[in-house]
Every structure is written in C-alpha cells, then in structure tokens.
Coordinates of C-alpha atoms in Angstrom, one line a residue:
Chain A
M1 CA -39.4 56.6 234.3
Y2 CA -37.9 59.7 235.3
N3 CA -34.1 59.3 236.0
L4 CA -33.9 59.7 239.8
F5 CA -30.3 60.5 239.7
Y6 CA -29.3 64.1 240.2
R7 CA -25.6 65.0 240.7
M8 CA -24.8 68.3 242.2
E9 CA -21.1 67.5 242.4
A10 CA -19.2 65.0 240.7
N11 CA -18.6 62.9 243.4
K12 CA -21.8 63.4 245.6
V13 CA -24.8 61.2 245.3
C14 CA -28.0 62.7 246.9
C15 CA -31.7 62.4 246.5
Y16 CA -33.1 64.7 243.8
A17 CA -35.7 66.3 246.0
H18 CA -33.5 66.7 248.9
P19 CA -29.9 67.5 247.6
D20 CA -28.8 68.6 251.3
A21 CA -30.3 65.8 253.3
P22 CA -27.7 63.4 254.7
L23 CA -27.8 60.0 253.5
I24 CA -28.2 57.0 256.0
E25 CA -26.3 53.9 254.8
D26 CA -27.9 50.4 255.2
Y27 CA -25.2 48.1 255.2
R28 CA -27.0 44.9 255.1
A29 CA -29.1 45.7 252.2
G30 CA -26.3 47.8 250.5
D31 CA -28.5 50.7 250.1
Q32 CA -28.2 54.6 250.7
I33 CA -31.3 56.2 251.9
C34 CA -32.3 59.7 251.9
S35 CA -33.2 60.6 255.6
D36 CA -35.9 63.1 254.5
C37 CA -38.2 61.1 252.0
G38 CA -36.9 57.6 252.2
L39 CA -35.7 57.3 248.8
V40 CA -33.2 54.6 248.3
V41 CA -30.3 56.7 246.4
G42 CA -27.6 54.5 246.3
D43 CA -27.7 51.0 245.0
R44 CA -25.7 47.8 245.6
V45 CA -23.0 49.9 247.7
I46 CA -20.0 47.6 248.4
D47 CA -19.4 46.9 251.9
V48 CA -16.3 48.5 253.2
G49 CA -16.2 46.6 256.4
S50 CA -13.8 43.7 257.0
E51 CA -14.5 40.4 255.3
W52 CA -13.7 38.3 258.3
R53 CA -13.8 39.0 261.8
T54 CA -10.6 38.2 263.5
F55 CA -10.3 37.3 267.3
S56 CA -7.0 37.8 269.2
N57 CA -7.1 34.5 270.9
E58 CA -7.4 32.4 267.8
K59 CA -4.3 30.5 267.4
S60 CA -4.7 30.0 263.9
G61 CA -1.7 30.8 261.9
T62 CA -3.5 31.6 258.7
D63 CA -5.3 34.7 258.8
P64 CA -7.9 34.6 255.9
S65 CA -8.3 38.4 255.6
R66 CA -7.1 39.3 252.2
V67 CA -6.1 42.8 252.7
G68 CA -4.2 43.0 255.7
G69 CA -4.1 45.6 258.5
P70 CA -4.6 49.2 258.3
E71 CA -2.3 51.3 256.6
N72 CA -0.1 53.6 259.0
P73 CA -0.4 56.7 257.1
L74 CA 1.8 59.6 259.0
L75 CA 4.5 57.2 259.9
N76 CA 5.5 55.2 257.2
G77 CA 6.7 55.5 253.7
S78 CA 3.0 54.9 252.7
D79 CA 4.0 52.9 249.7
L80 CA 1.5 50.5 248.3
S81 CA 3.6 47.5 247.9
T82 CA 2.4 43.9 247.1
V83 CA 3.3 41.0 249.5
I84 CA 3.7 37.6 248.6
G85 CA 1.6 35.5 251.3
P86 CA 2.8 32.3 252.8
G87 CA 2.0 29.5 250.6
R88 CA -1.0 27.1 251.1
G89 CA -1.7 23.9 249.4
D90 CA 0.7 21.5 247.5
A91 CA 1.5 23.7 244.5
S92 CA 3.5 26.2 246.2
F93 CA 6.0 23.9 247.6
D94 CA 9.2 22.7 245.9
D95 CA 10.2 19.0 245.7
F96 CA 12.1 19.1 249.0
G97 CA 9.2 21.0 250.9
V98 CA 10.6 24.4 250.5
S99 CA 8.2 27.0 249.9
K100 CA 8.5 28.0 246.1
Y101 CA 8.1 31.9 246.5
Q102 CA 10.5 33.1 249.2
N103 CA 8.8 34.9 252.1
R104 CA 7.9 38.5 251.8
R105 CA 10.5 41.0 250.5
T106 CA 11.4 43.7 253.0
M107 CA 8.8 46.0 251.9
S108 CA 9.9 49.1 253.6
S109 CA 13.7 48.9 254.2
S110 CA 14.1 52.5 254.8
D111 CA 11.4 52.2 257.6
R112 CA 12.6 49.1 259.2
A113 CA 13.8 50.9 262.2
L114 CA 10.7 52.9 262.5
I115 CA 8.6 49.9 262.5
N116 CA 11.0 48.2 265.1
A117 CA 10.8 51.5 267.3
F118 CA 7.0 51.5 267.1
R119 CA 6.8 47.9 268.3
E120 CA 9.4 48.8 271.0
I121 CA 7.2 51.8 272.1
N122 CA 4.1 49.8 272.0
G123 CA 5.5 47.1 274.2
M124 CA 6.9 49.5 276.6
A125 CA 3.8 51.4 276.9
D126 CA 1.8 48.2 277.3
R127 CA 3.7 47.4 280.3
I128 CA 2.8 50.5 282.1
N129 CA -0.8 50.5 280.7
L130 CA -0.5 53.7 278.9
A131 CA -3.4 55.2 276.8
K132 CA -3.3 54.9 273.2
T133 CA -3.0 58.7 272.6
I134 CA 0.4 58.7 274.5
V135 CA 1.7 55.8 272.3
D136 CA 0.5 57.7 269.2
R137 CA 2.2 60.8 270.3
A138 CA 5.5 59.0 271.1
N139 CA 5.4 57.4 267.7
N140 CA 4.9 60.8 266.1
L141 CA 7.8 62.1 268.1
F142 CA 9.9 59.2 267.2
K143 CA 9.0 59.9 263.5
Q144 CA 10.1 63.6 263.6
V145 CA 13.3 62.7 265.4
H146 CA 14.2 60.1 262.8
D147 CA 13.6 62.4 260.0
G148 CA 15.6 65.0 261.7
K149 CA 18.9 62.6 261.8
N150 CA 20.6 64.7 264.3
L151 CA 20.4 62.0 266.9
K152 CA 21.3 59.3 264.5
G153 CA 24.1 57.9 266.5
R154 CA 22.0 57.2 269.5
S155 CA 20.6 53.7 270.1
N156 CA 16.9 53.5 268.8
D157 CA 15.8 52.0 272.2
A158 CA 17.2 55.0 273.9
I159 CA 15.4 57.4 271.6
S160 CA 12.1 55.6 271.9
S161 CA 12.1 55.5 275.8
A162 CA 12.9 59.1 275.6
C163 CA 10.0 59.7 273.2
L164 CA 7.6 57.9 275.3
Y165 CA 8.8 59.8 278.3
I166 CA 8.2 63.1 276.5
A167 CA 4.8 62.0 275.2
C168 CA 3.7 61.3 278.5
R169 CA 4.9 64.6 279.8
Q170 CA 3.1 66.5 276.9
E171 CA -0.2 64.6 277.6
G172 CA 0.0 66.0 281.1
V173 CA 0.5 62.5 282.9
P174 CA 4.3 62.6 283.3
R175 CA 6.1 59.4 284.3
T176 CA 9.3 59.5 286.4
F177 CA 12.6 58.5 284.6
K178 CA 12.7 55.5 286.8
E179 CA 9.3 54.4 285.7
I180 CA 10.3 54.5 282.2
C181 CA 13.6 52.9 282.9
A182 CA 11.8 49.7 284.6
V183 CA 10.0 49.0 281.2
S184 CA 13.1 49.8 279.0
K185 CA 16.5 48.2 278.5
V186 CA 18.2 51.6 278.7
S187 CA 19.9 53.3 281.7
K188 CA 18.3 56.3 283.1
K189 CA 21.5 58.3 282.3
E190 CA 21.1 57.5 278.7
I191 CA 17.4 58.3 278.6
G192 CA 18.1 61.7 280.2
R193 CA 20.7 62.6 277.6
C194 CA 18.5 61.6 274.6
F195 CA 15.7 63.4 276.3
K196 CA 17.6 66.7 276.4
L197 CA 19.0 66.2 272.9
I198 CA 15.5 65.5 271.5
L199 CA 14.0 68.7 272.9
K200 CA 17.0 70.5 271.4
A201 CA 16.4 68.8 268.1
L202 CA 12.7 69.5 267.8
E203 CA 12.9 72.8 269.5
T204 CA 10.1 72.0 272.1
S205 CA 10.0 72.3 275.8
V206 CA 7.8 70.4 278.5
D207 CA 6.2 71.9 281.5
L208 CA 8.0 71.3 284.9
I209 CA 6.8 68.3 286.7
T210 CA 4.6 69.0 289.8
T211 CA 4.0 66.9 293.1
G212 CA 0.3 66.6 292.1
D213 CA 1.1 64.7 288.9
F214 CA 2.1 61.6 290.7
M215 CA -0.1 61.7 293.7
S216 CA -3.0 59.5 292.3
R217 CA -0.6 56.9 290.8
F218 CA 1.7 56.6 294.1
C219 CA -1.4 56.6 296.5
S220 CA -3.2 54.1 294.4
N221 CA -0.1 51.8 294.5
L222 CA 0.0 52.0 298.2
S223 CA -3.7 51.6 298.3
L224 CA -4.4 54.6 300.5
P225 CA -7.8 56.0 300.8
N226 CA -9.0 59.0 299.0
M227 CA -8.8 61.2 302.2
V228 CA -5.0 60.6 302.4
Q229 CA -4.5 61.2 298.9
K230 CA -6.1 64.5 299.2
A231 CA -4.2 65.4 302.2
A232 CA -0.8 64.4 300.8
T233 CA -1.6 66.5 297.5
H234 CA -2.4 69.4 299.7
I235 CA 0.6 69.1 302.0
A236 CA 3.1 68.7 298.8
R237 CA 1.5 71.8 297.3
K238 CA 1.8 74.0 300.2
A239 CA 5.3 72.7 301.1
V240 CA 6.5 74.0 297.5
E241 CA 4.4 77.2 297.9
L242 CA 6.0 78.0 301.2
D243 CA 9.4 77.1 299.6
I244 CA 10.3 75.0 302.7
V245 CA 12.0 72.3 300.6
P246 CA 14.2 74.4 298.2
G247 CA 16.2 72.3 295.8
R248 CA 14.3 69.0 296.4
S249 CA 12.9 66.9 293.4
P250 CA 9.0 67.0 293.3
I251 CA 9.4 63.3 293.7
S252 CA 10.9 63.3 296.9
V253 CA 8.5 66.0 298.1
A254 CA 5.4 63.9 297.0
A255 CA 6.9 60.9 298.8
A256 CA 7.5 62.9 301.9
A257 CA 4.1 64.3 301.8
I258 CA 2.4 61.0 301.4
Y259 CA 4.6 59.8 304.4
M260 CA 3.3 62.6 306.5
A261 CA -0.5 62.3 305.4
S262 CA -0.3 58.3 305.9
Q263 CA 1.3 58.7 309.4
A264 CA -1.5 61.1 310.5
S265 CA -4.4 58.8 309.3
N266 CA -5.2 55.2 310.1
D267 CA -3.4 53.6 307.1
K268 CA 0.2 54.0 308.1
R269 CA 3.0 53.5 305.3
S270 CA 6.6 53.1 306.2
Q271 CA 9.2 55.2 304.4
K272 CA 10.6 52.0 302.8
E273 CA 7.0 51.3 301.2
I274 CA 6.8 54.7 299.9
G275 CA 10.5 54.5 298.7
D276 CA 9.7 51.4 296.8
I277 CA 6.8 52.7 295.1
A278 CA 8.1 56.3 294.3
G279 CA 11.7 55.0 293.3
V280 CA 13.0 57.3 295.9
A281 CA 15.7 56.2 298.5
D282 CA 14.3 56.2 302.0
V283 CA 16.9 58.4 303.2
T284 CA 15.7 60.9 300.7
I285 CA 12.2 60.6 302.1
R286 CA 13.5 61.4 305.4
Q287 CA 15.5 64.4 304.5
S288 CA 12.7 66.0 303.1
Y289 CA 10.3 64.9 305.8
K290 CA 12.8 66.6 308.1
L291 CA 12.3 69.8 306.3
M292 CA 8.7 69.7 306.3
Y293 CA 8.0 68.5 309.7
P294 CA 8.4 71.7 311.6
M295 CA 5.7 73.3 309.5
A296 CA 3.3 70.4 309.7
A297 CA 0.5 72.3 311.2
Q298 CA 0.4 74.8 308.4
L299 CA 0.8 72.0 305.6
F300 CA -2.3 69.8 306.5
P301 CA -5.7 70.7 304.9
A302 CA -8.1 72.4 307.4
D303 CA -10.6 69.6 307.3
F304 CA -8.2 66.7 308.0
K305 CA -9.2 64.4 310.6
F306 CA -6.2 63.2 312.5
A307 CA -5.9 59.6 313.6
T308 CA -2.6 60.5 315.0
P309 CA -2.1 64.1 316.3
I310 CA 0.4 66.3 314.7
E311 CA 2.4 66.2 318.1
D312 CA 2.6 62.3 317.8
L313 CA 3.9 62.3 314.2
P314 CA 7.3 60.5 314.0
Q315 CA 10.1 63.0 313.9
M316 CA 12.5 60.8 311.9
Chain B
M1 CA 37.2 100.5 289.5
A2 CA 38.8 100.2 286.1
T3 CA 42.0 99.1 287.4
T4 CA 40.5 96.1 289.2
F5 CA 38.7 95.4 285.8
E6 CA 42.2 95.2 284.0
A7 CA 43.6 93.4 286.7
A8 CA 41.0 90.8 286.5
K9 CA 41.8 90.4 282.9
N10 CA 45.3 89.6 283.8
G11 CA 43.8 87.2 286.5
I12 CA 45.9 88.5 289.3
L13 CA 44.2 90.1 292.3
T14 CA 45.7 90.3 295.7
N15 CA 43.7 89.8 298.9
G16 CA 40.8 92.3 298.1
N17 CA 43.4 95.1 297.7
H18 CA 43.0 97.2 294.5
V19 CA 45.8 96.8 292.3
D20 CA 47.4 100.1 291.5
L21 CA 48.6 100.2 287.9
T22 CA 49.1 103.8 287.7
S23 CA 52.1 103.2 289.9
G24 CA 54.0 102.3 286.7
H25 CA 56.5 100.0 288.5
Y26 CA 54.1 97.2 288.8
N27 CA 55.2 94.3 286.8
L28 CA 52.3 92.1 286.1
E29 CA 54.5 89.2 284.4
Q30 CA 56.7 89.4 287.6
D31 CA 53.8 88.6 289.8
A32 CA 52.7 85.9 287.4
I33 CA 56.0 84.4 287.7
K34 CA 56.0 84.7 291.6
E35 CA 52.5 83.0 291.7
A36 CA 53.7 80.1 289.7
E37 CA 56.6 79.6 292.0
G38 CA 54.2 79.7 294.9
T39 CA 56.0 82.4 296.8
K40 CA 53.2 84.7 296.3
E41 CA 49.9 84.2 298.1
M42 CA 47.3 83.2 295.8
T43 CA 43.6 84.0 296.4
N44 CA 42.3 83.7 292.9
G45 CA 39.4 86.2 293.7
V46 CA 38.1 88.2 291.0
Q47 CA 36.2 91.3 292.3
E48 CA 33.2 92.4 290.4
P49 CA 33.7 96.0 289.2
D50 CA 30.1 96.8 289.9
E51 CA 29.5 99.8 292.1
D52 CA 25.7 99.5 292.7
V53 CA 25.8 95.8 293.2
P54 CA 27.1 93.9 296.1
E55 CA 30.8 92.5 295.4
I56 CA 30.7 88.9 294.4
D57 CA 33.6 86.7 294.7
I58 CA 34.3 84.6 291.7
E59 CA 36.6 81.7 292.4
I60 CA 38.5 80.5 289.2
S61 CA 38.9 76.8 289.9
N62 CA 40.4 75.6 286.6
V63 CA 42.0 76.8 283.5
V64 CA 42.5 74.5 280.6
C65 CA 44.7 75.3 277.7
S66 CA 46.2 73.4 274.7
F67 CA 49.0 74.2 272.4
S68 CA 51.1 72.2 269.9
V69 CA 54.9 71.5 269.8
R70 CA 54.8 71.4 266.1
C71 CA 56.7 68.0 265.8
H72 CA 55.9 64.4 266.1
L73 CA 56.6 63.1 269.6
N74 CA 57.8 59.6 270.6
L75 CA 55.7 58.8 273.6
R76 CA 57.8 55.8 274.7
E77 CA 60.8 58.1 274.7
I78 CA 59.0 60.6 277.0
A79 CA 57.8 58.0 279.1
L80 CA 61.1 56.7 279.8
K81 CA 63.3 59.9 279.9
G82 CA 60.8 62.2 281.4
T83 CA 60.2 62.9 285.2
N84 CA 56.9 62.7 286.6
V85 CA 55.3 61.1 283.7
E86 CA 52.7 58.4 283.3
F87 CA 52.3 56.5 280.1
K88 CA 48.5 55.8 279.5
R89 CA 48.9 53.4 276.7
D90 CA 45.1 52.6 276.2
Q91 CA 44.5 56.3 275.6
G92 CA 47.7 56.8 273.6
M93 CA 49.0 59.6 275.5
V94 CA 51.4 60.5 278.3
T95 CA 50.4 62.6 281.3
M96 CA 53.0 64.8 282.8
K97 CA 52.2 66.4 286.1
L98 CA 54.0 69.7 287.4
R99 CA 54.4 70.5 290.8
R100 CA 54.6 74.3 290.5
P101 CA 52.4 75.4 289.2
Y102 CA 50.2 72.4 290.2
T103 CA 49.1 71.3 286.8
T104 CA 48.8 67.9 284.4
A105 CA 49.6 67.9 280.8
S106 CA 48.4 65.4 278.5
I107 CA 50.8 65.0 275.8
W108 CA 49.8 63.1 272.5
S109 CA 52.1 61.7 269.8
S110 CA 50.9 64.3 267.2
G111 CA 52.7 66.9 269.4
K112 CA 49.3 68.5 270.8
V113 CA 49.4 68.9 274.4
T114 CA 46.5 70.0 276.9
V115 CA 47.3 71.5 280.2
T116 CA 44.7 71.4 283.1
G117 CA 44.6 72.2 286.7
A118 CA 46.1 75.9 286.3
T119 CA 44.3 78.3 288.5
T120 CA 44.7 81.4 286.4
E121 CA 45.5 82.4 283.0
P122 CA 49.2 83.5 283.1
C123 CA 49.6 80.4 285.4
A124 CA 48.3 78.2 282.7
R125 CA 50.7 79.7 280.1
I126 CA 53.8 79.4 282.3
A127 CA 52.9 75.6 282.9
A128 CA 52.6 75.2 279.2
R129 CA 56.0 76.7 278.5
R130 CA 57.4 74.5 281.3
V131 CA 55.9 71.4 279.6
A132 CA 57.3 72.3 276.4
R133 CA 60.8 73.2 278.1
Q134 CA 60.7 69.7 279.5
L135 CA 60.2 68.1 276.3
Q136 CA 62.7 70.0 274.5
R137 CA 65.1 69.0 277.0
I138 CA 64.4 65.3 276.3
G139 CA 65.5 66.1 272.9
F140 CA 62.6 67.1 270.7
N141 CA 62.7 70.2 268.1
T142 CA 59.9 71.8 270.1
K143 CA 58.1 74.9 269.2
F144 CA 55.4 76.7 271.1
A145 CA 52.6 77.2 268.7
N146 CA 48.7 77.5 268.8
Y147 CA 48.6 78.4 272.6
R148 CA 44.9 79.0 273.3
V149 CA 42.7 78.8 276.6
V150 CA 40.3 76.3 275.7
N151 CA 38.0 76.3 279.0
V152 CA 37.8 78.2 282.1
L153 CA 35.7 76.8 285.2
G154 CA 34.6 79.2 287.7
S155 CA 32.2 79.2 290.7
C156 CA 30.4 82.0 292.8
V157 CA 27.9 82.2 295.4
M158 CA 25.0 85.0 295.3
P159 CA 24.4 86.4 298.7
F160 CA 20.8 85.0 298.4
N161 CA 19.1 81.6 297.9
I162 CA 17.4 81.3 294.3
K163 CA 13.8 80.1 293.5
I164 CA 14.9 78.1 290.5
A165 CA 11.7 76.7 289.3
P166 CA 10.0 80.1 288.4
F167 CA 13.2 81.1 287.1
S168 CA 13.8 78.1 284.8
E169 CA 9.9 78.9 283.8
Q170 CA 10.7 82.6 282.7
Y171 CA 13.8 81.8 280.8
R172 CA 12.6 78.7 279.0
S173 CA 14.7 79.1 275.7
Q174 CA 18.0 79.2 277.7
A175 CA 17.5 77.3 280.8
S176 CA 16.9 73.7 281.2
Y177 CA 15.7 72.3 284.6
E178 CA 15.0 68.8 285.3
P179 CA 14.9 68.0 288.9
E180 CA 14.9 64.3 288.2
L181 CA 18.2 64.7 286.4
H182 CA 20.2 67.3 288.0
P183 CA 19.2 69.6 291.0
G184 CA 20.4 72.7 289.2
V185 CA 19.3 74.9 286.3
T186 CA 21.6 74.5 283.4
F187 CA 21.5 78.4 281.7
R188 CA 23.5 78.7 278.6
I189 CA 24.4 82.1 277.3
N190 CA 25.8 82.9 273.8
K191 CA 26.8 86.6 273.7
P192 CA 29.0 88.2 274.0
Y193 CA 30.8 84.9 275.2
R194 CA 29.7 81.4 275.2
A195 CA 29.2 79.7 278.6
T196 CA 27.1 77.2 280.4
L197 CA 26.0 78.2 284.1
K198 CA 24.6 75.7 286.4
I199 CA 22.4 77.6 289.0
F200 CA 21.6 76.0 292.2
S201 CA 18.9 76.8 294.9
T202 CA 21.5 77.7 297.4
G203 CA 22.6 80.6 295.4
S204 CA 25.8 79.1 294.0
I205 CA 26.4 79.2 290.5
T206 CA 29.1 77.3 288.4
I207 CA 30.3 78.5 285.3
T208 CA 31.9 76.1 282.6
G209 CA 32.8 76.2 278.9
A210 CA 34.0 79.9 279.0
P211 CA 36.6 80.7 276.8
S212 CA 38.5 83.1 279.2
V213 CA 38.3 84.5 282.8
L214 CA 36.9 87.6 281.3
A215 CA 33.9 85.5 279.8
V216 CA 33.3 84.0 283.2
Q217 CA 33.2 87.7 284.7
S218 CA 30.8 88.8 282.1
A219 CA 28.6 85.7 282.5
V220 CA 28.3 86.5 286.1
E221 CA 27.4 90.0 285.5
Q222 CA 24.9 89.0 282.9
I223 CA 23.2 86.5 285.4
F224 CA 23.0 88.5 288.2
P225 CA 20.2 90.7 287.2
L226 CA 18.5 87.8 285.8
V227 CA 18.7 85.9 289.0
Q228 CA 18.0 88.7 291.4
P229 CA 14.1 89.0 291.0
F230 CA 13.9 85.3 292.0
R231 CA 16.0 85.6 295.1
S232 CA 14.6 84.3 298.7
E233 CA 15.6 84.6 302.2
R234 CA 18.2 82.3 303.9
T235 CA 17.4 80.5 307.2
A236 CA 19.9 81.4 310.0
A237 CA 20.6 77.6 310.1
Q238 CA 21.6 77.6 306.3
I239 CA 23.8 80.5 307.0
E240 CA 25.5 78.8 309.9
R241 CA 26.1 75.7 307.9
M242 CA 27.6 77.8 305.0
K243 CA 30.2 79.5 307.5
N244 CA 31.2 76.2 308.9
R245 CA 31.8 74.8 305.4
A246 CA 33.9 77.6 304.6
E247 CA 35.7 77.6 307.5
L248 CA 36.4 73.7 306.9
K249 CA 37.6 74.4 303.4
R250 CA 39.9 77.2 304.4
L251 CA 41.4 74.9 307.3
K252 CA 42.1 72.2 304.6
T253 CA 44.2 74.4 302.6
V254 CA 46.3 74.9 305.4
G255 CA 46.6 71.1 305.9
Y256 CA 43.9 70.2 308.5
N257 CA 41.6 67.4 307.7
K258 CA 38.6 66.7 309.4
P259 CA 39.1 63.4 311.6
S260 CA 37.4 60.3 309.9
K261 CA 34.4 58.8 311.8
K262 CA 36.4 56.0 313.2
I263 CA 39.1 58.3 314.8
K264 CA 36.2 60.5 316.3
Q265 CA 34.4 57.3 317.7
E266 CA 38.0 56.4 319.4
L267 CA 38.3 60.0 320.7
N268 CA 34.8 59.9 321.9
S269 CA 35.3 56.8 324.0
E270 CA 38.7 57.8 325.4
D271 CA 38.1 60.8 327.6
G272 CA 35.6 63.3 328.1
L273 CA 38.0 66.4 327.2
D274 CA 37.4 65.6 323.5
E275 CA 33.7 65.9 323.8
E276 CA 33.6 69.6 322.6
E277 CA 35.6 68.7 319.4
A278 CA 33.2 66.0 318.6
E279 CA 29.9 68.1 319.1
D280 CA 31.3 70.4 316.5
E281 CA 32.0 67.8 314.4
D282 CA 28.6 66.4 314.4
E283 CA 27.1 69.7 313.2
E284 CA 28.8 69.0 310.0
E285 CA 27.3 65.7 309.7
D286 CA 23.8 67.2 309.8
D287 CA 21.8 66.6 306.7
D288 CA 23.0 68.9 304.2
V289 CA 20.2 71.0 302.6
L290 CA 23.0 72.1 300.4
S291 CA 23.9 68.8 299.2
D292 CA 21.0 68.0 297.0
E293 CA 20.4 64.4 295.8
I294 CA 21.3 63.5 292.2
D295 CA 18.7 60.4 292.1

C-alpha cells in the first residue's frame, strides 16, 4: 500500500492529497482527519487534555492530577523543577509518623515575593470583582516594577495595591484610591506615593480621570434608574466643560451631579448616602453643589423629566 | 530694568521702588544688616524684570541654608550653656532659635548646622554667622565652612485663573496632576535650575526645591508663558474674596488677629453696634473656593 504520509515541513502532518487543508482533531478517537477528503492522517494522537476533572467545591486534600497547574510563563523564573508531593500510603511515613521526604522545597525562592504579590493582587481584585484582564495587567506591572528594583524599599503590599490601581486606570475603568484602600492594608498616602514612583520608574503616564468613569458604578450602588444616571453624567460633563467647578476633584463633581440629578427625579438620595458610596465627605458634595446650583438650568439635559422642578431643588 | 534684576539677585528690594545702583553710594551689605536688625522695612517682593509682561510679585517665604563649623560639637554643653536652645534627644540635635533675623538653626554633633526660616539670602547668611558666633562664644573652635543655600521656597499669584486639567495634559512629561491626591499640578523643571512648582487652579504657584532666589525667579519666568494659554476669567466674587484675604494677611503682620468664633458670638449677642463687624467676618467664613479639598 502506498505510504500516505507526505511531510512538507518537518513538523507538520497533513493529508497527502490536500497539504493545505486544515486538520480536524477528534479527541475521543485520537485521530486527525483531513477536512477535505476525510482521510485519517494522524493516528493514536495523545490527548493533551487534563487527566482528571477538578471541581472547586471538592474538599479532598488530595489532588489526583499528576501535572499540577498551568505554568505562569511571563511572570516566573520559568524553571521546570520537580516537586516532591505529599506522601500517601504507609511507606512514606517514618516510625514516628513524620513523613519521610520533607515537603516541597522552595522551588522558586527568587520569586517568592512575586508569588505572594500575585496572590495579594488576586485577593484584592476578587474583593471588588475586577476582571481577569485587569488582574493580569496588574501582575505584569508588578513584575516590571520588581525587576526594575528602584522601588525595592517599599512594602510589597503597597506596590501591589498601586499596581492594581494603575491597571484599573490603564484599562479605562479607574477605581478611586479610596476604593483600592478599602480592600488593601495600606494607607491611601502610601499607595499614592508608590503610584507616583511606579509611573516614574516605568516611565508611563495615565489618563486623567473624568467624571463619567464613575457614574455607572456609583449610580448602580445607589440603585438609581438609568434616566437619573444619564442626567447625572450629562450634568457632570457640562459642569466641567463650563468650568464652574475649578480645582474640584472629578469625584466630588460626580457626586454633586448625582445629588442634583437624584433630587430632581423621584428617587432622591441624601448627600450622606452619596458621600458614603463615593467616599467623599458630604460637606465636599455641598461645596461642589453650591457652585453648580446657580447654573442648574444649563446643566440638565434637554429631555430630562423633572419630578421636582429646578426652582424647588434644595439650595444647600 | 537691569538694576532691579541685579538687586533681585541680592534679594533686596524696597517697596516697589527701583534700586539705583548707579548712585555709587548704595551699600547692599549695609542694607542687608539693617534688614537683619529689623530696622529696615522688609517687603521681600521681587519684581519681575519683564517689560511686555505684567509684573508679578514673587514672595520668598523661606531660605534654607547649611554650613559646617568643622569641629565636633558637644550637644549637651550647648544645651546647657546656650540661650534659646532646645535639645531634641530623640533626633540627636539641638535647635537654636534666633530672634533677629527670625530663624531656627538645627545643630548636629558632627558640626553641621542647618538654618531655616530666613526670608532672604543675605539674611540667611547673617543668621548662619550669628549661630556660628554663638557656638564660638560657648567655647568651640568654630570655623565658617561650606556655606551654601540648600532650598528656597517662594510663591506668586498669576493675575488669572488657570485651567490645570488641559495644562497637565499638554505637559505630560513634566507635569503630574492627580486630583485625588493633591489639588494642584506638580511641575518639575530642570534647566537652567532645578525647581518644583505647584500650580493651582486659582492661579497661585508655589516654587520649592530651588537652589537660589534667582532660580525661583527664572522658574516663574519660565512657567508664565506656559501657563498663559490656559488662563481663564476670575469671577467678581473670587476677586473680592482674594482681596479680603490679602487684607486680613496684612492686618495680621501688624498684630491684628481675626476674633475667634466664640468671641464673635459673644459680641453678637451683646449689642447691635458690633453687628457690622460680625457681618464682615461672616464673609470670610464663606465656603472657600480657594481652599480645595485634599481628600
């Protein structure tokens, strides 16, 4: 029988008749099939999927998987080291019940800090429900900072919090310093300092925060309807455009805009509630609101339905 | 204009008058001594020698200098024998306060001394020499070595408000603006002198980290054309408020202090005659647009 194997390149297997046809892999049978003519090209292909299915709620301490987790390529020393697993069965225990072979050596002592930091970043991100892309970016930033070594003296917690903050900013979904502070052990001052140092060390810069970045989050936390959220976004944007709130932090302007919009609608929120959610003092909201109140008529969007007309808006 | 520049270099200027150096009899050293004695009226205003640009008053608030007496000092002896000294044991230094010029000297046992609080460069030098003289009188074999001005702090106000957000966007490499951390833009300049400027939306600019008064001046000259395109109008209320502030500041130097709230309440409740005063005070208590939150 004619040998059906025709190799064009050293590594590539393909059908002899259709060298350019993509191969379909059938995992269950272990075959590679030509998509054009149906010829089985590969034979007894080893399945690279996992041996065991692992479920997160299984409390079994023994993980039957023999290969361990996926390798973390960019971020670790990428050394293929062997680890002695925990002993099972009677032979692995001493006379006294102590396991004979001591538990796994520190496999990557140079990256111990890295692994700790990644775990920390993961934990923090988990608490505020951040997407995996942000976590990955934060990990990348931490790795870069760690390699650069100019922030060596700073505590790793502070650097990881600052990396998380920068990652959120770079992804276009900034979190306020106070929000990061809430899930971290570090003070806002220290995170701010590390933030500036990291930007200098990595020679990057971040975009300025705008009022619109926080609208959806704050409004959802206050359970305000979409109309109010849109109105608040419009108010804040207009206020910044007209420059009636010079020198005010965008967070305070956003909070004051939400207050104005909510007071004009049916779902009114007090300054204290908004201040709690936004992390702004209610006197700050009051100050920004006082600046915005005189121009209220110009700030509201044209199609806004007033439950409370502008004249009846609180002046405080 | 050249004369004011030279005068500015020496840090001495009278009340807006131009210093005439061509007269030949003007003795700058004498002037400095008189200032230190407190007999001469100190304004510390430095006129900007630019003709096509409105004059901006730069106020030098602090000149920090350091020198060495080149001998080991026994801090305990200084603490016991010296006048107006305070021994800070946890920091390992002695602070000596001078009355004229009003300065504070931090003395370390290595013989290094830092003098802060002076308002002009010659003032600082005189204060440093006074400290060295005091230490000499206590009995140490002092010399006056390595005198240099370490830091000069100054501030000025632009005649207009500044839109700091677009300004910081344009000068990304040199400016850093984080509204959550600080209400001002931190602008760093490197040539011809190193300085850090904090620019606020009200138009006031603070200069720190400059090596000399001249550096402060050149920094302001550098920043003015950069900031001018981003100017914006001031409201009448703001101008009024700034005037009131300046007025109060001037009164404070004479010795008048704004009456505290308690006293004002008492005054209010006593008789109607004082109501006018109380009204004026209330204006100051209005929410300050100028004092931005540092949340």
